[in-house]
Amino acid sequence: MDSVLPFSFFSEFDINLFKTGKHYRLYEKFGSHITTVDGVEGTYFSVWAPSAKSVSVIGDFNHWVEGKHQLYVRWDESGIWEGFIPNIGKGSVYKYKIHSNHNDIKTEKADPYARRCEHPPKTASVVWEDSYNWEDVTWMKKRKKHNALDAPYSIYEVHLGSWKKKIEENRSLSYIELSDELVSYVKEMQFTHVELMPVMEYPYDPSWGYQITGYFAPTSRFGYPEEFKVLIDKLHQNDIGIILDWVPSHFPEDSHGLGCFDGTCLYEHPDKKKGYHPDWKSLIFNYGRNEVKSFLISNAIFWLDQYHADGLRVDAVASMLFLDYSRENGEWEPNIYGGRENLEAITFMKELNEEVYRSFPDTQTIAEESTSFPMVSKPTYLGGLGFGMKWMMGWMHDTLQYFAKEPIYRKHHQNDLTFSMTYAFTENFMLPLSHDEVVHGKSSIIGRMPGDEWQQFANLRLLYTYMFTHPGANLLFMGAELGQREEWNFQNSLDWYILQYTYHSGIQKIIKDLNVLYKKHPALYQQQFSTSGFEWISYDDHENSVIAYIRKGIKEKDDLIIVCNFTPVPRTNYRIGLPGKGELIPLFNSDATIYGGSGTSNQKEIMIEVKKWHYRKYSAEITIPPLAAVVFKINN
């Protein structure tokens, strides 16, 4: 052993928390930490490898030779190996060489807790620390109101590698470049939040970041960790929240990753029926192992704590919830009660959400969950999973299916459109038009719209207006706001050049204005997850394919009236029932000429009559433009 000193960051209390699955700040202990021991500066290393007979730190400082810097195993049967190596500092490249007691296997592993990783395809860890001085104190003090469930939530989903590229250099933008260009664009477009597809280090570009090997390191593809902090800081300084995609559902089998870490199934479940994902050819975490649970919850807390993230969108929740997910009979085993639910994963998710909201009550967790599993976004004390919000996959599927139909047939399928309101308030739903809807041959969003070019874009404007006025928060994947015709390709930049064309620039303009409308009017967000925030006026005019509804604020004066026409036939002298007397004032029209529409519109003030209609005492006659939605306000 050469120049390794016995040293520890762990107290007996830390070890007890780790063993019981209750240590949620493991990143402060595990990994590589620059420190000083007896007046000598160096780096403390610690790693969990309970089945190892020896663990060596190998790296550029010892020519990658095993045994020169061998760590000490703790006496307390925690399985932790640790030690202090003098004169090793920031920028040193390293891995752990683990000699297993299990079949004499030897592995070379990246540090699970590394703060920085080498640029792929290189796979080693890098000793790193930064003393970044955050300048988002104003945001952090007031973000509770921005991230609250009664606040506007309009999210722009982004894949950093393909949002915009330096064409002449054939490269993606850096974190620093994004902190200028992406931030200014999102601010101009009036989105409230950005959601980043996974930025944790990943080896394989076509995975889009969903196959993670460096859970505590922002990918080095775009710069250093502190440069990623600059991007987040700039978003916050411009009153834009940031949601990070987080993947606790599975991890890849790459030799330097978490799989078979110490020669055994350490992080993954040893039973392939629970530990291997057949769809993604990846490994599934062992949620019943306390140390793994601590690793995952610590990782979630890390991004909220060290990177000031405003929330986590948790990927593939359904795959964690169910033992039979994507498995045939005989490929899974029931739980102890004979059911298909993964009880250990459910417990993990509840503990995750409890700790997130305990430590960071001004953030949100959002579940990407595609089934009817109950109470995903209800508090754990009521028996729920404890997420703040859940993606409304049913709305997305039914709505896109409806819009793909030729308008002449829509009268037979109006229930596809209105069905979402039968369950809209069973969860705190977020309406997603995400990256998953514009890949793998599904076509772009505009590509699904029927009709000629004018009708396609009118349909798209109608879809977006319906989405923004439907109860719930909103998420739109990059490129959708341009009306991009091509499917998303992670290797290419968005087709920014199409903005020279009127219809495409009109789509960009309407998204901006919808964001303004959404943020300006409390009726669209104050009660977006409550039955108190919505009321039908008419949902049964199948023949004309028209629906009308009220979005309600806490104050009656804030209520909005929304009327949608899903056919290319303008509806003139169309009477709707109304909740009160006064004048009907048009606020928004998706058919406006500034968006590329026909310009069919209403007069600036429409007198409300005392005439019963739609079971209401008051009503008015309006014009509904072709393939359009109109938003009104009542002026009493």
Coordinates of N, CA and C in Angstrom, one line a residue, residues 203-397:
P203 N -23.3 7.5 -21.1 CA -22.3 7.1 -22.1 C -22.8 7.1 -23.5
Y204 N -24.1 6.9 -23.7 CA -24.6 6.5 -25.1 C -25.6 7.6 -25.5
D205 N -25.2 8.4 -26.6 CA -26.0 9.5 -27.0 C -27.4 9.1 -27.4
P206 N -27.6 8.0 -28.2 CA -29.0 7.7 -28.5 C -29.9 7.3 -27.4
S207 N -29.4 7.2 -26.2 CA -30.3 7.0 -25.0 C -30.9 8.3 -24.6
W208 N -30.5 9.5 -25.1 CA -31.0 10.8 -24.8 C -30.7 11.2 -23.4
G209 N -29.9 10.4 -22.7 CA -29.6 10.7 -21.3 C -30.3 9.8 -20.3
Y210 N -31.1 8.9 -20.8 CA -31.9 8.1 -19.9 C -31.2 6.8 -19.4
Q211 N -30.0 6.6 -19.8 CA -29.1 5.5 -19.4 C -27.9 6.1 -18.6
I212 N -28.1 6.3 -17.3 CA -27.1 7.1 -16.6 C -26.0 6.3 -15.9
T213 N -24.8 6.7 -16.0 CA -23.7 6.1 -15.3 C -23.1 7.1 -14.2
G214 N -23.3 8.4 -14.4 CA -22.8 9.3 -13.4 C -23.9 10.1 -12.8
Y215 N -24.5 9.6 -11.7 CA -25.7 10.1 -11.2 C -25.5 11.5 -10.5
F216 N -24.3 11.8 -10.1 CA -24.0 13.0 -9.4 C -23.2 14.0 -10.2
A217 N -23.1 13.8 -11.5 CA -22.2 14.6 -12.3 C -23.0 15.1 -13.5
P218 N -23.1 16.4 -13.7 CA -23.7 16.9 -15.0 C -22.8 16.5 -16.2
T219 N -23.4 16.1 -17.3 CA -22.6 15.6 -18.4 C -21.6 16.6 -18.8
S220 N -20.4 16.1 -19.1 CA -19.2 16.9 -19.5 C -19.3 17.3 -20.9
R221 N -20.4 16.9 -21.7 CA -20.5 17.2 -23.1 C -20.6 18.7 -23.3
F222 N -21.1 19.4 -22.3 CA -21.4 20.8 -22.5 C -20.6 21.8 -21.6
G223 N -19.7 21.2 -20.8 CA -18.9 22.0 -20.0 C -18.7 21.4 -18.6
Y224 N -18.2 22.3 -17.7 CA -17.9 21.9 -16.3 C -19.1 22.0 -15.4
P225 N -19.1 21.3 -14.3 CA -20.2 21.4 -13.4 C -20.6 22.8 -13.0
E226 N -19.6 23.7 -12.7 CA -19.9 25.0 -12.3 C -20.5 25.8 -13.5
E227 N -20.2 25.4 -14.7 CA -20.8 26.1 -15.9 C -22.3 25.7 -16.0
F228 N -22.6 24.5 -15.6 CA -24.1 24.1 -15.6 C -24.8 24.9 -14.5
K229 N -24.1 25.2 -13.4 CA -24.7 26.0 -12.4 C -25.0 27.5 -12.9
V230 N -24.1 27.9 -13.8 CA -24.3 29.2 -14.4 C -25.6 29.2 -15.2
L231 N -25.9 28.2 -16.0 CA -27.1 28.1 -16.7 C -28.3 28.1 -15.8
I232 N -28.3 27.4 -14.7 CA -29.4 27.4 -13.8 C -29.6 28.7 -13.1
D233 N -28.4 29.3 -12.7 CA -28.4 30.6 -12.1 C -29.1 31.7 -13.0
K234 N -28.7 31.6 -14.3 CA -29.2 32.6 -15.2 C -30.7 32.4 -15.4
L235 N -31.2 31.2 -15.5 CA -32.6 30.9 -15.6 C -33.3 31.6 -14.4
H236 N -32.8 31.3 -13.2 CA -33.4 31.9 -12.0 C -33.4 33.4 -12.0
Q237 N -32.3 33.9 -12.4 CA -32.2 35.4 -12.4 C -33.2 36.0 -13.4
N238 N -33.7 35.2 -14.3 CA -34.8 35.7 -15.2 C -36.1 35.1 -14.9
D239 N -36.3 34.7 -13.6 CA -37.6 34.2 -13.1 C -38.1 33.0 -13.9
I240 N -37.2 32.1 -14.2 CA -37.6 30.9 -14.9 C -37.1 29.7 -14.0
G241 N -38.0 28.8 -13.7 CA -37.7 27.7 -12.9 C -37.1 26.6 -13.7
I242 N -36.4 25.6 -13.1 CA -35.8 24.5 -13.8 C -36.2 23.2 -13.2
I243 N -36.7 22.3 -14.0 CA -37.0 20.9 -13.7 C -36.0 20.0 -14.3
L244 N -35.5 19.0 -13.5 CA -34.5 18.1 -14.1 C -35.2 16.7 -14.2
D245 N -35.0 16.1 -15.4 CA -35.4 14.7 -15.6 C -34.5 13.8 -14.7
W246 N -35.1 12.9 -13.9 CA -34.4 12.1 -13.0 C -34.8 10.6 -13.2
V247 N -33.8 9.7 -13.3 CA -34.1 8.4 -13.7 C -33.7 7.3 -12.6
P248 N -34.6 7.1 -11.7 CA -34.3 6.1 -10.6 C -34.8 4.7 -11.0
S249 N -35.3 4.5 -12.3 CA -36.0 3.3 -12.7 C -35.1 2.2 -13.2
H250 N -33.9 2.7 -13.8 CA -33.0 1.7 -14.3 C -31.7 2.3 -14.7
F251 N -30.7 1.5 -14.9 CA -29.4 2.0 -15.3 C -28.7 1.0 -16.2
P252 N -27.7 1.4 -17.0 CA -27.2 0.6 -18.1 C -26.2 -0.4 -17.6
E253 N -25.8 -1.4 -18.4 CA -24.9 -2.5 -18.0 C -23.5 -2.2 -18.3
D254 N -23.2 -0.9 -18.8 CA -21.8 -0.6 -19.1 C -20.8 -1.0 -18.0
S255 N -19.7 -1.5 -18.4 CA -18.8 -2.1 -17.5 C -18.3 -1.1 -16.4
H256 N -18.2 0.2 -16.7 CA -17.7 1.1 -15.7 C -18.8 1.6 -14.8
G257 N -20.1 1.2 -15.0 CA -21.2 1.7 -14.3 C -21.5 1.0 -13.0
L258 N -22.8 1.0 -12.6 CA -23.2 0.5 -11.3 C -23.4 -1.0 -11.3
G259 N -23.6 -1.6 -12.5 CA -23.9 -3.0 -12.6 C -22.7 -3.9 -12.1
C260 N -23.1 -5.0 -11.4 CA -22.1 -6.0 -10.8 C -20.9 -5.2 -10.2
F261 N -21.3 -4.2 -9.4 CA -20.3 -3.2 -9.0 C -19.1 -3.9 -8.2
D262 N -19.3 -4.7 -7.2 CA -18.3 -5.3 -6.5 C -18.2 -6.8 -6.8
G263 N -18.6 -7.2 -8.0 CA -18.6 -8.6 -8.4 C -19.9 -9.2 -8.1
T264 N -20.8 -8.5 -7.5 CA -22.2 -9.0 -7.1 C -23.2 -8.0 -7.6
C265 N -24.5 -8.4 -7.5 CA -25.6 -7.5 -7.7 C -25.7 -6.6 -6.5
L266 N -25.0 -5.4 -6.6 CA -25.0 -4.5 -5.5 C -26.1 -3.5 -5.5
Y267 N -26.2 -2.8 -6.7 CA -27.2 -1.8 -6.9 C -28.5 -2.4 -7.5
E268 N -28.3 -3.4 -8.4 CA -29.4 -4.0 -9.1 C -30.0 -5.2 -8.3
H269 N -31.3 -5.4 -8.5 CA -31.9 -6.6 -7.8 C -31.3 -7.9 -8.4
P270 N -31.0 -8.8 -7.5 CA -30.3 -10.1 -8.0 C -31.2 -11.0 -8.8
D271 N -32.5 -10.9 -8.6 CA -33.5 -11.7 -9.4 C -33.8 -11.0 -10.7
K272 N -33.5 -11.6 -11.8 CA -33.7 -10.9 -13.1 C -35.1 -10.6 -13.3
K273 N -36.0 -11.3 -12.7 CA -37.4 -10.9 -12.8 C -37.8 -9.6 -12.2
K274 N -36.9 -9.1 -11.3 CA -37.1 -7.8 -10.7 C -35.9 -6.8 -11.1
G275 N -34.8 -7.4 -11.6 CA -33.6 -6.6 -11.7 C -33.1 -6.4 -13.1
Y276 N -33.9 -6.8 -14.1 CA -33.5 -6.6 -15.5 C -34.7 -6.1 -16.3
H277 N -34.5 -5.0 -17.1 CA -35.6 -4.5 -17.8 C -35.5 -5.0 -19.3
P278 N -36.5 -5.8 -19.7 CA -36.4 -6.4 -21.1 C -36.5 -5.4 -22.2
D279 N -37.3 -4.3 -22.0 CA -37.4 -3.3 -23.1 C -36.2 -2.5 -23.3
W280 N -35.5 -2.1 -22.2 CA -34.4 -1.2 -22.3 C -33.1 -1.8 -22.2
K281 N -33.1 -3.2 -22.0 CA -31.9 -4.0 -21.8 C -31.0 -3.3 -20.8
S282 N -31.6 -3.0 -19.6 CA -30.9 -2.3 -18.6 C -31.2 -3.0 -17.2
L283 N -30.6 -2.5 -16.2 CA -30.7 -3.1 -14.9 C -31.6 -2.2 -14.0
I284 N -32.3 -2.9 -13.1 CA -33.3 -2.2 -12.3 C -32.8 -2.2 -10.8
F285 N -32.9 -1.0 -10.2 CA -32.4 -0.9 -8.8 C -33.1 -1.8 -7.9
N286 N -32.4 -2.2 -6.8 CA -32.9 -3.0 -5.8 C -33.5 -2.1 -4.7
Y287 N -34.8 -1.8 -4.9 CA -35.4 -0.8 -4.0 C -35.6 -1.3 -2.6
G288 N -35.5 -2.6 -2.4 CA -35.6 -3.1 -1.0 C -34.3 -3.1 -0.2
R289 N -33.2 -2.7 -0.9 CA -31.9 -2.7 -0.2 C -31.7 -1.3 0.4
N290 N -31.5 -1.2 1.7 CA -31.5 0.1 2.3 C -30.5 1.1 1.8
E291 N -29.3 0.5 1.5 CA -28.2 1.3 1.1 C -28.5 1.9 -0.3
V292 N -29.2 1.1 -1.2 CA -29.5 1.6 -2.5 C -30.6 2.7 -2.4
K293 N -31.5 2.5 -1.5 CA -32.5 3.5 -1.3 C -31.9 4.8 -0.8
S294 N -30.9 4.8 0.1 CA -30.2 6.0 0.5 C -29.5 6.6 -0.7
F295 N -28.9 5.8 -1.5 CA -28.2 6.3 -2.7 C -29.1 7.1 -3.6
L296 N -30.3 6.6 -3.9 CA -31.2 7.2 -4.8 C -31.8 8.5 -4.2
I297 N -32.2 8.4 -3.0 CA -32.8 9.6 -2.4 C -31.8 10.7 -2.2
S298 N -30.6 10.3 -1.8 CA -29.5 11.3 -1.7 C -29.2 11.9 -3.1
N299 N -29.4 11.2 -4.1 CA -29.1 11.7 -5.4 C -30.2 12.8 -5.8
A300 N -31.4 12.4 -5.5 CA -32.5 13.4 -5.7 C -32.3 14.7 -4.9
I301 N -31.9 14.5 -3.7 CA -31.7 15.7 -2.8 C -30.5 16.5 -3.3
F302 N -29.5 15.8 -3.8 CA -28.2 16.4 -4.3 C -28.6 17.5 -5.4
W303 N -29.4 17.2 -6.3 CA -29.7 18.2 -7.4 C -30.6 19.3 -6.9
L304 N -31.4 19.1 -5.9 CA -32.1 20.2 -5.3 C -31.3 21.1 -4.4
D305 N -30.3 20.4 -3.8 CA -29.5 21.1 -2.8 C -28.3 21.8 -3.5
Q306 N -27.5 21.1 -4.3 CA -26.3 21.6 -4.8 C -26.5 22.4 -6.1
Y307 N -27.6 22.1 -6.8 CA -27.8 22.7 -8.1 C -29.1 23.6 -8.2
H308 N -29.7 23.8 -7.0 CA -30.9 24.7 -6.9 C -32.0 24.3 -7.9
A309 N -32.1 23.0 -8.2 CA -33.2 22.6 -9.1 C -34.6 22.9 -8.4
D310 N -35.6 23.3 -9.2 CA -36.9 23.6 -8.7 C -37.8 22.4 -8.6
G311 N -37.3 21.3 -9.2 CA -38.2 20.1 -9.1 C -37.5 19.0 -9.9
L312 N -38.1 17.8 -9.8 CA -37.6 16.6 -10.5 C -38.8 15.9 -11.2
R313 N -38.6 15.7 -12.5 CA -39.6 14.9 -13.2 C -39.1 13.5 -13.2
V314 N -39.8 12.6 -12.5 CA -39.3 11.2 -12.3 C -39.8 10.3 -13.4
D315 N -38.8 9.8 -14.1 CA -39.0 9.0 -15.3 C -39.5 7.6 -15.1
A316 N -40.4 7.1 -15.9 CA -40.8 5.7 -16.0 C -41.3 5.2 -14.7
V317 N -42.2 5.9 -14.0 CA -42.7 5.5 -12.7 C -43.5 4.2 -12.8
A318 N -44.2 4.1 -13.9 CA -45.0 2.9 -14.1 C -44.2 1.6 -14.1
S319 N -43.0 1.7 -14.7 CA -42.1 0.5 -14.7 C -41.6 0.1 -13.3
M320 N -41.6 1.1 -12.4 CA -41.2 0.8 -11.0 C -42.4 0.2 -10.2
L321 N -43.6 0.7 -10.5 CA -44.8 0.4 -9.7 C -45.2 -1.1 -9.9
F322 N -45.0 -1.7 -11.1 CA -45.6 -3.0 -11.4 C -44.5 -4.0 -11.7
L323 N -44.6 -5.2 -11.0 CA -43.7 -6.3 -11.2 C -43.9 -6.9 -12.6
D324 N -45.1 -6.8 -13.2 CA -45.3 -7.4 -14.5 C -45.1 -6.4 -15.6
Y325 N -44.6 -5.2 -15.3 CA -44.4 -4.2 -16.4 C -43.6 -4.8 -17.5
S326 N -44.2 -4.8 -18.7 CA -43.5 -5.3 -19.9 C -43.0 -6.7 -19.8
R327 N -43.7 -7.5 -19.0 CA -43.4 -8.9 -18.9 C -44.6 -9.8 -19.2
E328 N -44.3 -11.0 -19.7 CA -45.3 -11.9 -20.0 C -45.5 -12.8 -18.8
N329 N -46.6 -13.6 -18.8 CA -46.8 -14.6 -17.7 C -45.6 -15.5 -17.6
G330 N -45.1 -15.7 -16.3 CA -44.0 -16.6 -16.1 C -42.7 -15.8 -16.0
E331 N -42.8 -14.5 -16.4 CA -41.6 -13.6 -16.3 C -41.6 -12.7 -15.1
W332 N -42.6 -12.9 -14.3 CA -42.6 -12.1 -13.0 C -43.3 -12.9 -11.9
E333 N -43.1 -12.5 -10.7 CA -43.6 -13.2 -9.6 C -44.4 -12.2 -8.7
P334 N -45.6 -12.6 -8.2 CA -46.4 -11.7 -7.4 C -45.7 -11.3 -6.1
N335 N -46.2 -10.2 -5.5 CA -45.7 -9.8 -4.2 C -46.3 -10.7 -3.1
I336 N -46.0 -10.4 -1.9 CA -46.3 -11.3 -0.8 C -47.8 -11.4 -0.6
Y337 N -48.6 -10.4 -1.2 CA -50.0 -10.5 -1.1 C -50.7 -11.0 -2.4
G338 N -49.9 -11.5 -3.3 CA -50.4 -12.0 -4.5 C -50.7 -11.0 -5.6
G339 N -50.3 -9.7 -5.4 CA -50.6 -8.7 -6.3 C -49.4 -8.4 -7.3
R340 N -49.6 -7.5 -8.2 CA -48.6 -7.2 -9.2 C -47.8 -5.9 -8.8
E341 N -48.1 -5.3 -7.7 CA -47.5 -4.1 -7.3 C -46.1 -4.4 -6.7
N342 N -45.1 -3.5 -7.0 CA -43.8 -3.7 -6.5 C -43.8 -2.9 -5.1
L343 N -44.0 -3.6 -4.1 CA -44.2 -2.9 -2.8 C -42.9 -2.2 -2.3
E344 N -41.8 -2.7 -2.6 CA -40.5 -2.1 -2.2 C -40.3 -0.8 -3.0
A345 N -40.6 -0.8 -4.3 CA -40.5 0.5 -5.1 C -41.5 1.5 -4.6
I346 N -42.7 1.1 -4.2 CA -43.7 2.0 -3.7 C -43.3 2.7 -2.4
T347 N -42.7 1.9 -1.5 CA -42.2 2.4 -0.3 C -41.1 3.4 -0.6
F348 N -40.2 3.1 -1.5 CA -39.1 4.0 -1.9 C -39.6 5.3 -2.4
M349 N -40.6 5.3 -3.3 CA -41.2 6.5 -3.8 C -41.8 7.4 -2.8
K350 N -42.5 6.7 -1.8 CA -43.1 7.5 -0.7 C -42.0 8.2 0.1
E351 N -41.0 7.4 0.4 CA -39.9 8.0 1.3 C -39.2 9.1 0.5
L352 N -39.0 8.9 -0.8 CA -38.4 9.9 -1.6 C -39.2 11.2 -1.6
N353 N -40.5 11.2 -1.8 CA -41.3 12.4 -1.8 C -41.4 13.0 -0.4
E354 N -41.5 12.2 0.6 CA -41.5 12.8 1.9 C -40.2 13.6 2.2
E355 N -39.1 13.0 1.8 CA -37.8 13.7 2.1 C -37.7 15.0 1.3
V356 N -38.1 14.9 0.0 CA -38.0 16.1 -0.9 C -38.8 17.2 -0.3
Y357 N -40.1 16.9 0.0 CA -40.9 18.0 0.5 C -40.6 18.4 2.0
R358 N -40.0 17.6 2.7 CA -39.5 17.9 4.0 C -38.4 18.9 3.9
S359 N -37.4 18.6 3.1 CA -36.2 19.5 3.0 C -36.4 20.6 2.0
F360 N -37.2 20.5 1.0 CA -37.4 21.5 -0.1 C -38.8 21.7 -0.4
P361 N -39.6 22.2 0.6 CA -41.0 22.4 0.4 C -41.4 23.3 -0.7
D362 N -40.4 24.1 -1.3 CA -40.7 25.0 -2.4 C -40.4 24.4 -3.7
T363 N -40.3 23.1 -3.8 CA -40.0 22.4 -5.1 C -41.2 21.5 -5.4
Q364 N -41.1 20.8 -6.6 CA -42.1 19.8 -7.0 C -41.4 18.5 -7.5
T365 N -42.1 17.4 -7.2 CA -41.8 16.2 -7.9 C -42.9 15.9 -8.9
I366 N -42.6 15.4 -10.1 CA -43.6 15.2 -11.1 C -43.4 13.8 -11.7
A367 N -44.4 13.0 -11.6 CA -44.4 11.6 -12.0 C -44.7 11.4 -13.5
E368 N -43.8 10.8 -14.2 CA -44.2 10.3 -15.6 C -44.8 8.9 -15.4
E369 N -46.1 8.9 -15.2 CA -46.7 7.6 -14.9 C -47.9 7.4 -15.8
S370 N -48.0 6.3 -16.5 CA -48.9 6.1 -17.6 C -50.1 5.2 -17.3
T371 N -50.2 4.8 -16.1 CA -51.3 3.9 -15.8 C -52.4 4.6 -14.9
S372 N -53.4 3.8 -14.5 CA -54.4 4.3 -13.6 C -54.1 4.1 -12.1
F373 N -52.8 3.8 -11.8 CA -52.5 3.6 -10.4 C -53.0 4.8 -9.6
P374 N -53.7 4.5 -8.5 CA -54.4 5.6 -7.8 C -53.5 6.5 -6.9
M375 N -53.9 7.7 -6.8 CA -53.3 8.6 -5.8 C -51.8 8.9 -5.9
V376 N -51.3 8.9 -7.2 CA -49.9 9.2 -7.4 C -49.5 10.6 -6.9
S377 N -50.4 11.5 -7.1 CA -50.1 12.9 -6.6 C -50.8 13.3 -5.4
K378 N -51.2 12.3 -4.6 CA -51.8 12.6 -3.3 C -50.7 12.4 -2.2
P379 N -50.9 13.2 -1.0 CA -49.9 13.0 0.0 C -49.8 11.6 0.6
T380 N -48.6 11.3 1.1 CA -48.4 10.0 1.6 C -49.3 9.7 2.9
Y381 N -49.6 10.8 3.6 CA -50.4 10.6 4.9 C -51.8 10.3 4.5
L382 N -52.2 10.4 3.3 CA -53.5 10.0 2.8 C -53.5 8.7 2.1
G383 N -52.3 8.1 2.0 CA -52.1 6.8 1.3 C -51.6 7.0 -0.1
G384 N -51.2 8.2 -0.5 CA -50.7 8.4 -1.9 C -49.3 8.2 -2.0
L385 N -48.7 8.3 -3.2 CA -47.3 8.2 -3.4 C -46.6 9.5 -3.1
G386 N -47.3 10.6 -3.0 CA -46.7 11.8 -2.5 C -46.0 12.7 -3.6
F387 N -46.2 12.4 -4.9 CA -45.7 13.3 -5.9 C -46.6 14.6 -6.0
G388 N -46.0 15.7 -6.5 CA -46.7 16.9 -6.6 C -47.6 16.9 -7.8
M389 N -47.2 16.4 -8.9 CA -48.0 16.3 -10.1 C -47.7 15.0 -10.8
K390 N -48.6 14.7 -11.8 CA -48.5 13.5 -12.6 C -48.8 13.9 -14.0
W391 N -48.1 13.3 -15.0 CA -48.4 13.5 -16.4 C -49.7 12.9 -16.7
M392 N -50.5 13.6 -17.5 CA -51.8 13.2 -17.9 C -51.7 12.5 -19.3
M393 N -51.2 11.3 -19.3 CA -51.0 10.5 -20.5 C -52.3 10.2 -21.2
G394 N -53.4 10.0 -20.5 CA -54.6 9.7 -21.2 C -55.1 10.9 -22.0
W395 N -55.0 12.1 -21.4 CA -55.4 13.3 -22.2 C -54.6 13.4 -23.4
M396 N -53.3 13.2 -23.3 CA -52.4 13.3 -24.5 C -52.8 12.3 -25.6
H397 N -53.0 11.1 -25.2 CA -53.3 10.0 -26.2 C -54.7 10.3 -26.8

